[in-house]
Coordinates of C-alpha atoms and ligand atoms in Angstrom, one line a residue:
X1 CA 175.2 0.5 194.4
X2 CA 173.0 3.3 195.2
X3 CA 173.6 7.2 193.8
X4 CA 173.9 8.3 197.3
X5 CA 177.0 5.4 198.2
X6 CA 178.7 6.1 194.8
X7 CA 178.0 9.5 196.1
X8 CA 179.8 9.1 199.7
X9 CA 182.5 7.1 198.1
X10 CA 183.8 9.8 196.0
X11 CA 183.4 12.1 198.7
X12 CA 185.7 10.0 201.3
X13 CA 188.0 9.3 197.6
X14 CA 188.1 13.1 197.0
X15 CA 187.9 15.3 199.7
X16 CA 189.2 18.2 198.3
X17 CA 187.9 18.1 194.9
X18 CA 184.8 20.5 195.7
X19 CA 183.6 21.6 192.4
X20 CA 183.7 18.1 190.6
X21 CA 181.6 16.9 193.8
X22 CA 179.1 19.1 193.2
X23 CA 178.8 18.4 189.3
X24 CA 178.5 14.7 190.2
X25 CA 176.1 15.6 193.1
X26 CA 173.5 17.4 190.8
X27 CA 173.6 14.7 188.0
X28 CA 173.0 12.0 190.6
X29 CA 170.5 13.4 192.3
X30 CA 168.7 14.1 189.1
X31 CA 169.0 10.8 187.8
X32 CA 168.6 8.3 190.7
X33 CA 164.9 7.8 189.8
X34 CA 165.4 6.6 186.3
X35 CA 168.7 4.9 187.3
X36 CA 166.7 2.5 189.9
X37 CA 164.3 1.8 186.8
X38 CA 167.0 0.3 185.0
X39 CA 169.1 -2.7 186.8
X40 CA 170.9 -3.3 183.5
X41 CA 173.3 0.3 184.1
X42 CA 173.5 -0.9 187.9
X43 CA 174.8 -4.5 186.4
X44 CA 177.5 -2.7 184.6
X45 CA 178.3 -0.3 187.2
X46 CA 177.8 2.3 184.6
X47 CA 177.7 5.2 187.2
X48 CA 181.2 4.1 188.8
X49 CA 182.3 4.1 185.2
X50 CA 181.2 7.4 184.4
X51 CA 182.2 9.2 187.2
X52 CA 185.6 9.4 186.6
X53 CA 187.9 10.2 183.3
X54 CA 189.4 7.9 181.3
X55 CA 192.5 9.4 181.8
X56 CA 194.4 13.0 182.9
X57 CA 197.8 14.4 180.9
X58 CA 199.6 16.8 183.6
X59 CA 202.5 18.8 182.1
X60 CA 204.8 21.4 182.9
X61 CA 204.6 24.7 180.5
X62 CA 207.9 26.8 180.9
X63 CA 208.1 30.0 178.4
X64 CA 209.3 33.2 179.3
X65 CA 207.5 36.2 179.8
X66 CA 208.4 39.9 178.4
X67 CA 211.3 40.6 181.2
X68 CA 213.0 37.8 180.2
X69 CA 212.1 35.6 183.2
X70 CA 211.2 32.5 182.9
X71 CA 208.0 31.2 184.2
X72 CA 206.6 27.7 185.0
X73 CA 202.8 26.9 184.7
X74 CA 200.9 23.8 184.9
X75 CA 198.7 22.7 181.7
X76 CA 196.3 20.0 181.8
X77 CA 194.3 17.4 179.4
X78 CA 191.2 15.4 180.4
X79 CA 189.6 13.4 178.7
X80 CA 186.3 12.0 180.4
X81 CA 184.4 9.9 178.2
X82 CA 184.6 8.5 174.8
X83 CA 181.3 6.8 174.7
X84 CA 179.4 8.7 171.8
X85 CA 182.3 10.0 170.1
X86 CA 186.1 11.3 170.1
X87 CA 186.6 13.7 173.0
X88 CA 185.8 17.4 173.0
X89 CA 185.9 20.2 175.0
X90 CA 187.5 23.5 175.7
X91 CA 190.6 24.7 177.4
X92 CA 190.3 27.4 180.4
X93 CA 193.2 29.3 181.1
X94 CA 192.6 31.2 184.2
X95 CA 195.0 31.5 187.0
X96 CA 192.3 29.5 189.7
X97 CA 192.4 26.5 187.3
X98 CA 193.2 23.1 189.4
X99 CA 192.4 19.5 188.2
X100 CA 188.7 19.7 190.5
X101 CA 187.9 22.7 188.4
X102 CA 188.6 20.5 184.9
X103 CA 187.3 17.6 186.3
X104 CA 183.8 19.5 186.5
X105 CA 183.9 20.7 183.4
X106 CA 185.1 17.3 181.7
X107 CA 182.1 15.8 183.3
X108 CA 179.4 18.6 182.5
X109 CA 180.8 18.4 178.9
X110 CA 180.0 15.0 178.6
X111 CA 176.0 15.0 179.0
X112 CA 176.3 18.8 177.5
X113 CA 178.3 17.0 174.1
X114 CA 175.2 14.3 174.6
X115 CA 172.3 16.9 174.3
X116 CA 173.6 18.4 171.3
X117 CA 173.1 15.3 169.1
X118 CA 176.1 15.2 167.6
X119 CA 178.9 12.8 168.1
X120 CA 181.2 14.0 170.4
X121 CA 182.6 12.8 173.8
X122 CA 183.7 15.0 176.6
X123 CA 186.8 16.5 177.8
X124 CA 188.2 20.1 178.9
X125 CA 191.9 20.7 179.7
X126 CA 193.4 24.1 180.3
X127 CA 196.1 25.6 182.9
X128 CA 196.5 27.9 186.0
X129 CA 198.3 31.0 184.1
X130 CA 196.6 34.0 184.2
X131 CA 196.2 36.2 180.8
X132 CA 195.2 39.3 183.2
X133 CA 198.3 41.9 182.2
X134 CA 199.7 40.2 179.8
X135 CA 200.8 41.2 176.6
X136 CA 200.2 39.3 173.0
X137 CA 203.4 38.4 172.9
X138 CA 203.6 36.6 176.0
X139 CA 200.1 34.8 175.3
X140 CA 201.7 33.6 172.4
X141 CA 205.0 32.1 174.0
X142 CA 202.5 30.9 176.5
X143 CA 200.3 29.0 174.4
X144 CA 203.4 27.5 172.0
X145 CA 204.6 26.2 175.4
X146 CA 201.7 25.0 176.1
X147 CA 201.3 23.0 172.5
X148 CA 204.7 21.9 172.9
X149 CA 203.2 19.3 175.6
X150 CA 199.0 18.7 174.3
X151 CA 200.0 18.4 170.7
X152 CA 200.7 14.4 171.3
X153 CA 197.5 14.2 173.2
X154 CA 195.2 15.3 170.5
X155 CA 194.3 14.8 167.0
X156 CA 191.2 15.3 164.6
X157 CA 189.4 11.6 165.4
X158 CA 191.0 11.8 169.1
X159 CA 190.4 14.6 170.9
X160 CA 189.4 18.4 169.3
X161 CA 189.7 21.2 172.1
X162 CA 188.6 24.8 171.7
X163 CA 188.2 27.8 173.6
X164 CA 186.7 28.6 177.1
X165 CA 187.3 31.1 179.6
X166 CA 190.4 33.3 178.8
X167 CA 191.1 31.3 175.1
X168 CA 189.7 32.9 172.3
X169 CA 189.6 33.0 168.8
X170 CA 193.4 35.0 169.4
X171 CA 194.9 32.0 171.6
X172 CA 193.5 29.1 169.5
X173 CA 195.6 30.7 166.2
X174 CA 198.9 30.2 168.3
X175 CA 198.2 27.1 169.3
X176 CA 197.2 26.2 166.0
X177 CA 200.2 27.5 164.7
X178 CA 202.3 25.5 166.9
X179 CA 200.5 21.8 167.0
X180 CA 201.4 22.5 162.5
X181 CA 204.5 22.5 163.2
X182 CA 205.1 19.8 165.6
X183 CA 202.6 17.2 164.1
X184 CA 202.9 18.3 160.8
X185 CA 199.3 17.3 160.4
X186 CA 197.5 20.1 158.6
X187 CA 193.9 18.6 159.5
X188 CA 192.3 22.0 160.6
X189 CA 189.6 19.5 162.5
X190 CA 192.3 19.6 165.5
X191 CA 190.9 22.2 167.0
X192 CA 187.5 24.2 166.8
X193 CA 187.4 28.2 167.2
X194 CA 189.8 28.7 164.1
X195 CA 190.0 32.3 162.1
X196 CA 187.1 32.2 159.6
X197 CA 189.7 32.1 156.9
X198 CA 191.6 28.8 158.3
X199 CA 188.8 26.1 158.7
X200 CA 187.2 28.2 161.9
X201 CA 183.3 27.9 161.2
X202 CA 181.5 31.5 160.8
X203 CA 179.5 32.1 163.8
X204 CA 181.8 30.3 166.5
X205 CA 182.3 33.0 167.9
X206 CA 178.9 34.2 168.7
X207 CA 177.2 30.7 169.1
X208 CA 177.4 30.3 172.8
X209 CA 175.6 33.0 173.7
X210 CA 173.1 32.6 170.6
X211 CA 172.3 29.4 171.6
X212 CA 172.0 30.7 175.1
X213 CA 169.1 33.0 174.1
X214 CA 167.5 30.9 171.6
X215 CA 167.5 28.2 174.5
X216 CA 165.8 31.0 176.6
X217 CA 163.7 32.6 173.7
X218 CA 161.8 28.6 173.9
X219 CA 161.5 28.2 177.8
X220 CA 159.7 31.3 177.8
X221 CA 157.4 30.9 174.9
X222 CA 156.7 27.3 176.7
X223 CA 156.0 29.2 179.6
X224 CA 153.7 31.8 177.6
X225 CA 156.3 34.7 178.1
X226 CA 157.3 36.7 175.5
X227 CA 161.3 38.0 175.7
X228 CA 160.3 41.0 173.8
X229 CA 160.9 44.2 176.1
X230 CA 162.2 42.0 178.8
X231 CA 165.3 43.5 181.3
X232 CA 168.7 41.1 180.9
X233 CA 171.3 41.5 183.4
X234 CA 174.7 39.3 182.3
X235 CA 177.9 38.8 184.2
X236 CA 181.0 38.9 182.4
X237 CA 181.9 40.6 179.4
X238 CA 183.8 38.0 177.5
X239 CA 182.8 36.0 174.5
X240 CA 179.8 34.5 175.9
X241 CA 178.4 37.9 177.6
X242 CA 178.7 39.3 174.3
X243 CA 177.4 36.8 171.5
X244 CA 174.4 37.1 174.6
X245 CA 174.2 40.6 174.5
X246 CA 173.7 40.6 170.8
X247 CA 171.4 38.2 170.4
X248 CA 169.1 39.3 173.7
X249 CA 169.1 42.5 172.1
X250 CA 168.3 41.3 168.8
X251 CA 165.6 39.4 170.3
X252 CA 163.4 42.9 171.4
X253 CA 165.4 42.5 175.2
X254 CA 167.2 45.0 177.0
X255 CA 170.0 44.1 178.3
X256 CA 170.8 46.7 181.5
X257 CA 173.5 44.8 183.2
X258 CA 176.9 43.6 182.6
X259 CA 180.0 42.9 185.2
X260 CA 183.5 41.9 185.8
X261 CA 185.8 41.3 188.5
X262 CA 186.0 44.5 189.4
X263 CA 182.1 45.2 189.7
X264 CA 178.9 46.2 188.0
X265 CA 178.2 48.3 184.6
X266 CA 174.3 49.7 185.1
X267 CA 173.3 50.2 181.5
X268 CA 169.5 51.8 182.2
X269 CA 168.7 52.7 178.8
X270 CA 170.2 49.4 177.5
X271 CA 173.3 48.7 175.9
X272 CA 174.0 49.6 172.1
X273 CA 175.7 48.3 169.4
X274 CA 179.0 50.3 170.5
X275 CA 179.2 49.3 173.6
X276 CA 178.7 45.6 172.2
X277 CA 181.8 46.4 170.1
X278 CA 183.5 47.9 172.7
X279 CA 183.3 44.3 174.8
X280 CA 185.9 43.0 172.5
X281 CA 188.4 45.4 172.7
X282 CA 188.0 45.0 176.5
X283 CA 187.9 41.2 176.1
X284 CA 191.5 41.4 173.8
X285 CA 193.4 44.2 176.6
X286 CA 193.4 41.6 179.1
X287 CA 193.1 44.1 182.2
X288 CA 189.5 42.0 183.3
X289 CA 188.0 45.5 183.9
X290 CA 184.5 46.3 183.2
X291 CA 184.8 49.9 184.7
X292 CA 186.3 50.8 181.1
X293 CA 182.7 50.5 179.5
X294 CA 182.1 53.0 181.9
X295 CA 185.2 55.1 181.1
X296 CA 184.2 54.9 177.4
X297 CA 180.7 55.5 177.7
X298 CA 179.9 58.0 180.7
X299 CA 176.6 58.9 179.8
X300 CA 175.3 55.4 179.3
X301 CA 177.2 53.0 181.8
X302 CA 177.6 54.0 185.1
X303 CA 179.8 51.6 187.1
X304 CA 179.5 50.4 191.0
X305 CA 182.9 48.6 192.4
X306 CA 182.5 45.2 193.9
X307 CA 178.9 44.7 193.2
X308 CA 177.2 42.2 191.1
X309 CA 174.4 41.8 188.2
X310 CA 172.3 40.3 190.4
X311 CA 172.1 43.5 192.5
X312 CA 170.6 45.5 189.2
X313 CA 166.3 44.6 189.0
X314 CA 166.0 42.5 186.2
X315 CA 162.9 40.2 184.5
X316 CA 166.0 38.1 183.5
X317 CA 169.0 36.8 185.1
X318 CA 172.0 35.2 182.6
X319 CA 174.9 34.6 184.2
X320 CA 178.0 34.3 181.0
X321 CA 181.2 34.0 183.6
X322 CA 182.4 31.7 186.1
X323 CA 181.4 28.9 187.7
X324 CA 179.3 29.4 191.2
X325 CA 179.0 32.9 190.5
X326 CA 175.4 33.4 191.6
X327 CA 174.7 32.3 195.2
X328 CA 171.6 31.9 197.2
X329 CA 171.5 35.5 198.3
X330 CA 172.0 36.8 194.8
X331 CA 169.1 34.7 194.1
X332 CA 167.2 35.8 196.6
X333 CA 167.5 39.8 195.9
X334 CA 166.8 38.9 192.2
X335 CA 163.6 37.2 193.2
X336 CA 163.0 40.3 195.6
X337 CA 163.5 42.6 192.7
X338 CA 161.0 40.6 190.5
X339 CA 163.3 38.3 188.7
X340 CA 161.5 35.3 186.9
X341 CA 163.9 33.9 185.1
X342 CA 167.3 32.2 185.0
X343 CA 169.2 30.7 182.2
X344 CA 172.7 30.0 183.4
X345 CA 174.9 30.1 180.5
X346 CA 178.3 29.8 182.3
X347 CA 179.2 26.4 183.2
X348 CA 177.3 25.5 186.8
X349 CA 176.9 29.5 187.3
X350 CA 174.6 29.0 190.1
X351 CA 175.6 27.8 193.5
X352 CA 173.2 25.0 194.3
X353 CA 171.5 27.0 197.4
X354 CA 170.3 29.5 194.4
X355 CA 169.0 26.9 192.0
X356 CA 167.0 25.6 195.3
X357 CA 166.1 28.8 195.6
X358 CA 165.0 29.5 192.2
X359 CA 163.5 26.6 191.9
X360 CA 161.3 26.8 195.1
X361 CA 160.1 30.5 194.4
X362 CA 158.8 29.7 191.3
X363 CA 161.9 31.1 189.1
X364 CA 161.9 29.7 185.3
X365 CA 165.8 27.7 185.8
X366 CA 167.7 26.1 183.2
X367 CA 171.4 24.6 183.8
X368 CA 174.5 25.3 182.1
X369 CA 174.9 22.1 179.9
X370 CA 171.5 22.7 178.0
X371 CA 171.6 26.4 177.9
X372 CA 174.9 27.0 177.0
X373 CA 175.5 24.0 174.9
X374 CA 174.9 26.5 171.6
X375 CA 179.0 26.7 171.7
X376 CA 180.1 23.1 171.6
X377 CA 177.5 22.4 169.1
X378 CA 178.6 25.0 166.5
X379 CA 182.1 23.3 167.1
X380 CA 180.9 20.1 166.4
X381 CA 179.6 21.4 162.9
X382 CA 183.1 23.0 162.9
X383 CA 184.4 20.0 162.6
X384 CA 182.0 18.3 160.0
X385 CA 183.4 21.3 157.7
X386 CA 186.5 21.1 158.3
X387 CA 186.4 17.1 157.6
X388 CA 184.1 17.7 154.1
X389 CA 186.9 20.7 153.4
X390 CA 184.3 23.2 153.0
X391 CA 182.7 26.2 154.4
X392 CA 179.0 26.8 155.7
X393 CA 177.2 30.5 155.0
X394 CA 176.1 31.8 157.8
X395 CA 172.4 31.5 157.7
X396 CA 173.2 27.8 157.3
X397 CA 175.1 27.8 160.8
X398 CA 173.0 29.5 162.8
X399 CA 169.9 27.3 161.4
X400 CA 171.4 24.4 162.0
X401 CA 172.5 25.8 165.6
X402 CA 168.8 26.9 166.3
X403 CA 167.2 24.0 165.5
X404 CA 169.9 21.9 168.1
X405 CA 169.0 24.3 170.7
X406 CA 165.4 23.9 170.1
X407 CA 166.2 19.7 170.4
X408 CA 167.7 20.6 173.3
X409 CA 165.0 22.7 174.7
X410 CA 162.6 19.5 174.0
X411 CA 164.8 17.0 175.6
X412 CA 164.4 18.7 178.6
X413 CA 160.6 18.7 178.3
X414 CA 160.2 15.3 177.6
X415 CA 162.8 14.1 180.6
X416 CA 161.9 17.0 182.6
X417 CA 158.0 17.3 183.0
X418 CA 157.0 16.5 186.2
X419 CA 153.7 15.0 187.6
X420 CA 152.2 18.2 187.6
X421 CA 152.9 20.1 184.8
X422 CA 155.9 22.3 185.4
X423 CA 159.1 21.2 183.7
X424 CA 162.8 20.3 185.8
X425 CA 165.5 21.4 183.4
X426 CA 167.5 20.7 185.7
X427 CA 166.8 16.8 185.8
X428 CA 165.5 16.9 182.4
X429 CA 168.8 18.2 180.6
X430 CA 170.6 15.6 183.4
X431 CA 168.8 12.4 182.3
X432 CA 168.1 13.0 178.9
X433 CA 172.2 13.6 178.7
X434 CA 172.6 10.4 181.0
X435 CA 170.8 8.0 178.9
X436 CA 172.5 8.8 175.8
X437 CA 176.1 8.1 177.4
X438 CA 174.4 5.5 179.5
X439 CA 173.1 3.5 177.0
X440 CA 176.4 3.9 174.5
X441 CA 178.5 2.8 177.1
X442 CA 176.4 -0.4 177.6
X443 CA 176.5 -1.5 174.3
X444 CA 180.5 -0.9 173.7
X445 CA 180.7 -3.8 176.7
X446 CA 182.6 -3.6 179.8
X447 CA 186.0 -1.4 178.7
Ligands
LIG1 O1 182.1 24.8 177.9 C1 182.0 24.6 176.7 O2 181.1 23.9 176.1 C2 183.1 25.2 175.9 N1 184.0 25.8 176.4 C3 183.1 25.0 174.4 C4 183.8 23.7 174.0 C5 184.0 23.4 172.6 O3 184.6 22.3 172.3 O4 183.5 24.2 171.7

């Protein structure tokens, strides 16, 4: 069957499911060409296969929050695809979270898992309650509760979540805590993210977003471009945006921009190592405001409510939050205000209109599951620790971490060069990721 009837199928199958139709859409698109080459994945219906998760684990998560009332949420498992290794992904708790939103990521994390040439599967679970307001305690009931239920689904050689948006290094202890408990398994390979004293892998933290910019740092020198000196805007101010910020920064860039719910920091002179701190200590209040850089630092930040990064003039655009947070017409007022480059580093950050855009004004674009694939990767070597019982220094990490970026970076050449000259990331990260999965799944038969 052809991309585009897989394509329609799905569509008619899942209607409402918008954001895993548009993760499917991009991959397929990307890799029709090279999937008509080979008759073999066709034969095996290899695409029908891979389009859908080998299984979702619903639950119900009851706890009860600091008033004494008790509160239901949903929590969710899904694991996509086993074919080069045991599942892994992250868990999102955000209150917007619905099986469409997992489904994307489980599918992104496959062919992300595939570039980072390590052996890992994909999968990304999470629920819809919402950290904003909450208090540690009640995180903590929360993600118990939550354990309660995923601790049966998981296991060190089965499935190894980890963080993503709203779980940290903070919500990963609790659950840890818990799944001890009710496994008694004391495998710290279970999860990845853990306290550097507890099996967690130094630099976890910070490896999404220094992956991001190492990713970044090569694209430009392919293109000739140097970073030094260069204007960053981020969105967010979570992990991501930060372990960005301090790397960009690090790098000779200036990062001018960063953003929340709530609106737009402009940081003209560029941000400083304080206000880097300071992201954490907004990240751990839950209250998702980034007016309170501003607040802290008056004379540096100055805030705007309900506007964007992409409204700040920038040389380069990284957006660290949500996914489908840039649209077309952020894209076009970045390319307006001299923009050249975008590296989205949140998963599918840009709305496809704005990657068309990007793409067709000449704007240096690399997707989500190459760029930001830094994170996964350093959990991945989380886990080879954790299984050998020892601990990696730091320079050793982020070695190891720069040189996957840099395979990453050349996967995307060699898949994405086109006929004349200038390089797809876009397809390239798609088929180089495909090929992998595709070709694994071939071999293992017809399961
Ligand atoms: O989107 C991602 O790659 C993550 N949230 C990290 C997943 C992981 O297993 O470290």
């Amino acid at each position: 069957m052809r991309t585009q009837d897989i394509m329609a199928k799905l569509q008619a199958k899942y209607p409402l499911e918008k954001e895993y139709l548009q993760a499917v859409q991009e991959v397929l698109e990307s890799i029709e060409e090279v999937y008509n080459q080979h008759p073999e994945f066709e034969q095996a219906k290899i695409v029908e296969r891979m389009v859908e998760p080998d299984r979702i684990f619903t639950f119900r998560v009851t706890w009860v929050d600091d008033r004494g009332e008790v509160q239901t949420n949903l929590g969710y498992r899904i694991q996509f695809n086993s074919a080069i290794g045991p599942y892994k992904g992250g868990l999102r708790f955000h209150r917007a979270v619905t099986p469409s939103m997992l489904k994307f990521l489980g599918f992104e994390q496959t062919f992300k898992n595939a570039l980072t040439t390590l052996p890992m599967g994909g999968a990304k679970g999470g629920s819809d309650f919402d950290p904003v307001g909450k208090s540690n305690s009640e995180i903590m009931r929360f993600c118990q509760a939550f354990m309660l239920e995923l601790w049966n689904c998981i296991g060190p050689d089965q499935d190894i979540p980890a963080g993503d948006v709203g779980v940290g290094g903070r919500e990963i202890g609790f659950m840890y805590g818990m799944y001890k408990k009710l496994a008694r398994q004391y495998n710290t390979g279970v999860l990845t993210g853990k306290g550097g004293t507890w099996g967690g892998s130094i630099l976890r933290p910070e490896a999404t977003g220094f992956g991001a910019l190492y990713f970044t740092h090569h694209l430009l020198e392919k293109a000739g471009i140097d970073i030094k000196g260069k204007t960053v805007a981020l969105s967010g101010f979570g992990n991501v945006a930060w372990g960005a910020a301090i790397k960009a920064t690090e790098l000779g860039a200036k990062v001018i921009a960063i953003s929340g719910p709530d609106g737009v920091c402009h940081i003209p002179d560029g941000i400083t190592k304080e206000m880097i701190d300071y992201m954490l200590i907004m990240r751990a209040s839950n209250r998702d405001r980034v007016e309170d850089m501003a607040t802290q630092f008056p004379d540096k930040a100055r805030f705007t409510a309900g506007k964007k990064s992409w409204s700040i003039p920038v040389d380069i655009a990284l957006p660290c939050a949500f996914q489908n947070e840039l649209a077309e017409e952020d894209a076009k007022e970045l390319v307006a205000n001299g923009c050249t480059c975008c590296c989205e580093v949140s998963n599918m950050g840009c709305q496809p209109g704005a990657i068309r855009y990007f793409q067709q004004h000449g704007v240096l674009f690399a997707p989500g599951k190459a760029v930001n694939a830094g994170g996964v990767a350093t959990s991945g070597l989380e886990m080879t620790q954790n299984a050998e019982h020892i601990s990696w220094e730091a320079e050793e990490v982020d070695a190891k971490l720069h040189s996957i970026m840099k395979s990453i970076h050349e996967q995307c050449v060699k898949f994405g060069t086109q006929p004349d000259g200038t390089i797809d990331y876009v397809k390239g990260a798609n088929i180089a990721g495909f090929m992998k999965v595709a070709q694994a799944m071939l071999e293992q038969g017809t399961i």
